[in-house]
């Protein structure tokens, strides 16, 4: 008996050591930000990359591990990196958005990000969080189960699929031109799959498409990310279905569909089985767009090629939804995903709500002469500048700021931002009525830097209400530092009767969620991560216009539940 007990004790100690080692696993990278020349559509162009790669390096880490990334900025622009969807529990200094949690890493400078990855598994991603640079500075961030086991049969292979877009000029020039003119930015000219395009669709002889070779009967996990700057995307593989198993690094009930819909910033993990006749099949990403007349109408094609498929076999093309098919987007995908209850890191919905917020989001105008002393003609609607707001507050970091908002929070500097972001809009109107699209009494929003202060561990419910101002558009809303339950989505103006639609049992857990044009989305989360966290639309051109705000979450009761001191090498403004 003593020997048996000793053996059990040894096994137990070994298990503890193994668990501890898994928890302490460190993944370390060097990221060199640099100009790189690529060739697409038979022409060369210079883009900003990490380590010369487009997309950038994939980070693989086990849940419980530590990530260290040494960033060497050898490029010509200021930059920061954001680890999109990583919760950053008690590590807000590593979150990355410029002037929110840090100042930028200047050219010929460096900075090291270090953070733990806990309480989530699945696919998220990393990207630049300074201006338009995320168009080419991005990559997959894969969080693997600490145990090595999935809550479904292990796939034969795991393949990151990053959907993106390309522009005819340097994205920094696009940003500068748009900000100078006050108008909308140039649109992209092509969509990409893992950085590759469909050259044959653009009268280019080069074969630049992404090819995925598969074996008959094998199941693959596609780790999908939408890195496009301003487009929701439809995704299909001809004659094949997908089984959705996770969204935004949170496991879901298995949902079978022949169509994936993915908003900017979102990720989706799907299982794909090569169960069709041997041959070649197109995978296609096409834009889902509402509210825009001028947009990139091209599609990105990749090819799924079965082992032993004849080289001459012509790929089969899937039937795609119309570009503005909102009914398909929501009834076949966005509104039908549910969480897998009691899966690893599943979080039940908090029932007691401490803070109720009703936040309108949408476009606005800014007077042209407010930023142009010569009063030259601006290229936004009615000769003004494009703007955007949340509850009629258009977010803007104060000019000449000498420290980030997180530093201001940590040092208790009250002059950088205020803590009076409103819980509801200042004026109630028929939010989704297109007759008010050009109502000048509603179109102008003041610039401000306002935060909503939240008590540590309080539960927050937010109704995001889209508006029809200037016609409106879909808005994918992202909250840094948190995942949140999506209780319901709908169309029209949200009202009390819509609470009957709330899913309080197994709603999807997201870090980015679409608020439909002419509609609303309700989310709920627990404010258990202290710091200053950006809330914004993940369409890149909407952020400089002001479609953002910040949550200031107070420190917890102990040093371990408080914002730690800033890193010694934190960039200075």
PDB file of C-alpha atoms in Angstrom, residues 10 15 72 105 123 134 139 153 208 224 237 254 271 283 294 343 432 458 461 471 524 547 561:
ATOM      1  CA  UNK A  10       4.916  10.746  -7.763  1.00  0.00           C
ATOM      2  CA  UNK A  15       1.385  16.104 -13.266  1.00  0.00           C
ATOM      3  CA  UNK A  72      12.504  46.617 -34.070  1.00  0.00           C
ATOM      4  CA  UNK A 105       7.468  53.099 -31.528  1.00  0.00           C
ATOM      5  CA  UNK A 123      -7.690  31.867 -33.242  1.00  0.00           C
ATOM      6  CA  UNK A 134      -2.571  47.063 -40.373  1.00  0.00           C
ATOM      7  CA  UNK A 139      -0.631  37.861 -38.776  1.00  0.00           C
ATOM      8  CA  UNK A 153     -11.827  15.138 -33.014  1.00  0.00           C
ATOM      9  CA  UNK A 208      -0.630  34.272 -57.637  1.00  0.00           C
ATOM     10  CA  UNK A 224      -9.996  32.223 -40.555  1.00  0.00           C
ATOM     11  CA  UNK A 237     -15.644  26.615 -51.017  1.00  0.00           C
ATOM     12  CA  UNK A 254     -21.189  22.952 -33.889  1.00  0.00           C
ATOM     13  CA  UNK A 271     -13.706  22.144 -39.783  1.00  0.00           C
ATOM     14  CA  UNK A 283     -12.452  29.022 -52.354  1.00  0.00           C
ATOM     15  CA  UNK A 294     -18.276  53.001 -54.272  1.00  0.00           C
ATOM     16  CA  UNK A 343     -16.457  24.061 -22.993  1.00  0.00           C
ATOM     17  CA  UNK A 432     -32.887  54.343 -38.355  1.00  0.00           C
ATOM     18  CA  UNK A 458     -19.253  45.436 -12.274  1.00  0.00           C
ATOM     19  CA  UNK A 461     -24.774  45.901 -20.639  1.00  0.00           C
ATOM     20  CA  UNK A 471     -27.047  56.877 -44.939  1.00  0.00           C
ATOM     21  CA  UNK A 524     -22.874  42.193 -21.791  1.00  0.00           C
ATOM     22  CA  UNK A 547     -16.138  56.373 -33.947  1.00  0.00           C
ATOM     23  CA  UNK A 561      -5.898  42.952  -9.472  1.00  0.00           C
TER      24      UNK A 561
END
